[in-house]
mmCIF file of C-alpha atoms in Angstrom:
data_model
loop_
_atom_site.group_PDB
_atom_site.id
_atom_site.type_symbol
_atom_site.label_atom_id
_atom_site.label_comp_id
_atom_site.label_asym_id
_atom_site.label_seq_id
_atom_site.Cartn_x
_atom_site.Cartn_y
_atom_site.Cartn_z
ATOM 1 C CA MET A 1 114.859 95.592 71.673
ATOM 2 C CA SER A 2 112.472 97.823 73.573
ATOM 3 C CA LYS A 3 110.830 101.097 72.615
ATOM 4 C CA THR A 4 111.418 104.244 74.659
ATOM 5 C CA ALA A 5 109.156 107.285 74.651
ATOM 6 C CA VAL A 6 110.779 110.710 74.449
ATOM 7 C CA SER A 7 109.080 113.637 76.157
ATOM 8 C CA THR A 8 110.061 117.223 76.880
ATOM 9 C CA GLU A 9 108.365 120.261 78.363
ATOM 10 C CA ASN A 10 110.125 122.329 75.659
ATOM 11 C CA ALA A 11 107.724 121.113 72.965
ATOM 12 C CA PRO A 12 103.914 121.004 72.974
ATOM 13 C CA LYS A 13 102.260 118.042 74.637
ATOM 14 C CA PRO A 14 100.444 115.762 72.193
ATOM 15 C CA PRO A 15 96.682 116.378 72.006
ATOM 16 C CA ALA A 16 95.973 112.628 72.173
ATOM 17 C CA LYS A 17 97.569 109.498 73.601
ATOM 18 C CA PHE A 18 100.855 109.308 71.685
ATOM 19 C CA SER A 19 104.478 110.165 72.353
ATOM 20 C CA GLN A 20 106.349 113.242 71.145
ATOM 21 C CA ALA A 21 108.893 110.736 69.828
ATOM 22 C CA VAL A 22 109.754 107.066 70.138
ATOM 23 C CA ARG A 23 113.189 105.503 70.017
ATOM 24 C CA LYS A 24 113.860 101.871 69.207
ATOM 25 C CA GLY A 25 117.481 100.915 68.790
ATOM 26 C CA ASN A 26 119.116 103.632 66.735
ATOM 27 C CA LEU A 27 115.834 104.791 65.135
ATOM 28 C CA LEU A 28 114.037 107.866 66.423
ATOM 29 C CA GLN A 29 110.623 108.871 65.072
ATOM 30 C CA VAL A 30 109.414 112.347 66.046
ATOM 31 C CA ALA A 31 105.627 112.656 65.908
ATOM 32 C CA GLY A 32 104.065 115.373 63.812
ATOM 33 C CA GLN A 33 104.792 118.764 65.329
ATOM 34 C CA VAL A 34 102.951 122.016 64.694
ATOM 35 C CA ALA A 35 103.477 125.666 65.575
ATOM 36 C CA PHE A 36 102.103 125.628 69.114
ATOM 37 C CA ASP A 37 104.043 127.509 71.770
ATOM 38 C CA PRO A 38 104.856 124.847 74.382
ATOM 39 C CA ALA A 39 104.209 127.230 77.282
ATOM 40 C CA THR A 40 100.925 128.802 76.164
ATOM 41 C CA GLY A 41 99.495 126.428 73.566
ATOM 42 C CA ALA A 42 98.949 129.384 71.219
ATOM 43 C CA ILE A 43 99.848 129.168 67.544
ATOM 44 C CA VAL A 44 103.091 131.025 66.789
ATOM 45 C CA GLY A 45 103.206 132.688 63.368
ATOM 46 C CA ASP A 46 100.454 134.051 61.189
ATOM 47 C CA ASP A 47 101.958 132.755 57.946
ATOM 48 C CA VAL A 48 103.566 129.512 56.820
ATOM 49 C CA ALA A 49 107.114 130.865 57.272
ATOM 50 C CA GLY A 50 106.511 131.847 60.905
ATOM 51 C CA GLN A 51 104.703 128.610 61.680
ATOM 52 C CA THR A 52 107.474 126.592 60.016
ATOM 53 C CA ARG A 53 110.083 128.247 62.237
ATOM 54 C CA GLN A 54 108.116 127.436 65.407
ATOM 55 C CA THR A 55 107.437 123.894 64.225
ATOM 56 C CA PHE A 56 111.164 123.318 63.736
ATOM 57 C CA LYS A 57 111.864 124.784 67.207
ATOM 58 C CA ASN A 58 109.483 122.186 68.607
ATOM 59 C CA ILE A 59 111.113 119.402 66.585
ATOM 60 C CA GLU A 60 114.575 120.475 67.699
ATOM 61 C CA ALA A 61 113.454 120.441 71.351
ATOM 62 C CA VAL A 62 112.246 116.848 71.029
ATOM 63 C CA LEU A 63 115.410 115.837 69.174
ATOM 64 C CA ALA A 64 117.604 117.453 71.832
ATOM 65 C CA GLU A 65 115.770 115.560 74.570
ATOM 66 C CA ALA A 66 116.627 112.340 72.703
ATOM 67 C CA GLY A 67 120.283 113.362 72.285
ATOM 68 C CA SER A 68 119.798 114.037 68.581
ATOM 69 C CA SER A 69 119.558 116.896 66.097
ATOM 70 C CA LEU A 70 118.378 117.593 62.564
ATOM 71 C CA ALA A 71 121.788 116.352 61.387
ATOM 72 C CA ASP A 72 120.525 112.824 62.181
ATOM 73 C CA ALA A 73 117.360 113.210 60.073
ATOM 74 C CA ILE A 74 117.004 110.832 57.137
ATOM 75 C CA MET A 75 113.321 111.523 56.340
ATOM 76 C CA VAL A 76 111.099 114.556 56.778
ATOM 77 C CA ARG A 77 107.364 114.506 56.065
ATOM 78 C CA VAL A 78 105.715 117.861 55.577
ATOM 79 C CA TYR A 79 101.982 118.480 55.636
ATOM 80 C CA LEU A 80 100.857 121.804 54.147
ATOM 81 C CA THR A 81 97.317 123.124 53.895
ATOM 82 C CA ASP A 82 97.766 124.971 50.599
ATOM 83 C CA THR A 83 99.944 124.465 47.516
ATOM 84 C CA ALA A 84 100.631 128.223 47.583
ATOM 85 C CA HIS A 85 102.640 127.625 50.787
ATOM 86 C CA PHE A 86 105.183 125.384 49.061
ATOM 87 C CA ALA A 87 107.635 128.130 48.006
ATOM 88 C CA PRO A 88 107.679 130.108 51.290
ATOM 89 C CA PHE A 89 107.914 126.864 53.252
ATOM 90 C CA ASN A 90 110.893 125.772 51.147
ATOM 91 C CA GLU A 91 112.735 129.047 51.820
ATOM 92 C CA VAL A 92 112.590 128.480 55.575
ATOM 93 C CA TYR A 93 113.195 124.729 55.245
ATOM 94 C CA ASP A 94 116.347 125.250 53.174
ATOM 95 C CA GLU A 95 117.625 127.756 55.736
ATOM 96 C CA LEU A 96 116.969 125.511 58.756
ATOM 97 C CA ILE A 97 117.624 121.973 57.545
ATOM 98 C CA GLY A 98 121.320 122.470 56.893
ATOM 99 C CA GLU A 99 123.856 121.382 54.339
ATOM 100 C CA ALA A 100 123.750 118.416 52.007
ATOM 101 C CA PRO A 101 123.089 115.638 52.144
ATOM 102 C CA GLN A 102 119.630 116.779 53.126
ATOM 103 C CA PRO A 103 117.130 114.198 54.353
ATOM 104 C CA ALA A 104 114.644 112.630 51.975
ATOM 105 C CA ARG A 105 111.343 114.519 52.041
ATOM 106 C CA THR A 106 107.712 114.043 51.198
ATOM 107 C CA THR A 107 105.249 116.926 51.055
ATOM 108 C CA VAL A 108 101.498 116.354 51.095
ATOM 109 C CA TYR A 109 98.532 118.691 51.235
ATOM 110 C CA VAL A 110 96.018 118.158 54.014
ATOM 111 C CA GLY A 111 93.497 119.883 56.198
ATOM 112 C CA LEU A 112 94.824 120.863 59.618
ATOM 113 C CA PRO A 113 92.764 122.095 62.569
ATOM 114 C CA GLY A 114 92.170 125.757 63.263
ATOM 115 C CA GLU A 115 94.671 128.201 61.827
ATOM 116 C CA LEU A 116 97.503 125.680 61.527
ATOM 117 C CA LEU A 117 99.285 125.801 58.161
ATOM 118 C CA VAL A 118 102.061 123.197 58.537
ATOM 119 C CA GLU A 119 102.844 119.964 60.358
ATOM 120 C CA ILE A 120 106.176 118.127 60.180
ATOM 121 C CA ASP A 121 107.392 114.736 61.381
ATOM 122 C CA VAL A 122 110.986 113.494 61.273
ATOM 123 C CA LEU A 123 112.726 110.113 61.196
ATOM 124 C CA CYS A 124 116.304 109.988 62.488
ATOM 125 C CA VAL A 125 119.011 107.365 62.677
ATOM 126 C CA LEU A 126 121.273 107.847 65.662
ATOM 127 C CA ASP A 127 124.902 106.748 65.832
#
């Protein structure tokens, strides 16, 4: 079973040598996405809620290119820069992720470059 890279102009290009997503069989792993505008490279959103919305737009663009959606997500990993961002992040997450059963989720606190406040990667199983 071979691996296939997924790439779209509707999400930011990776800053290093890795794929926006990789599919192998019915598994699809979307690389960590951040709040960059795919056209300009500028950060969208000056708070965690705004950046979370843009990050999910980028994720959804990659998923769409692979013929998938957030409905196929079984695991979401969230990287936040500050524990104070947990509650506002969760408000947007709950709005965007959809109805139960929601994917499993891990949230960790990390340093991100520049003014980035959130990074998210997603694992999907496709039918």
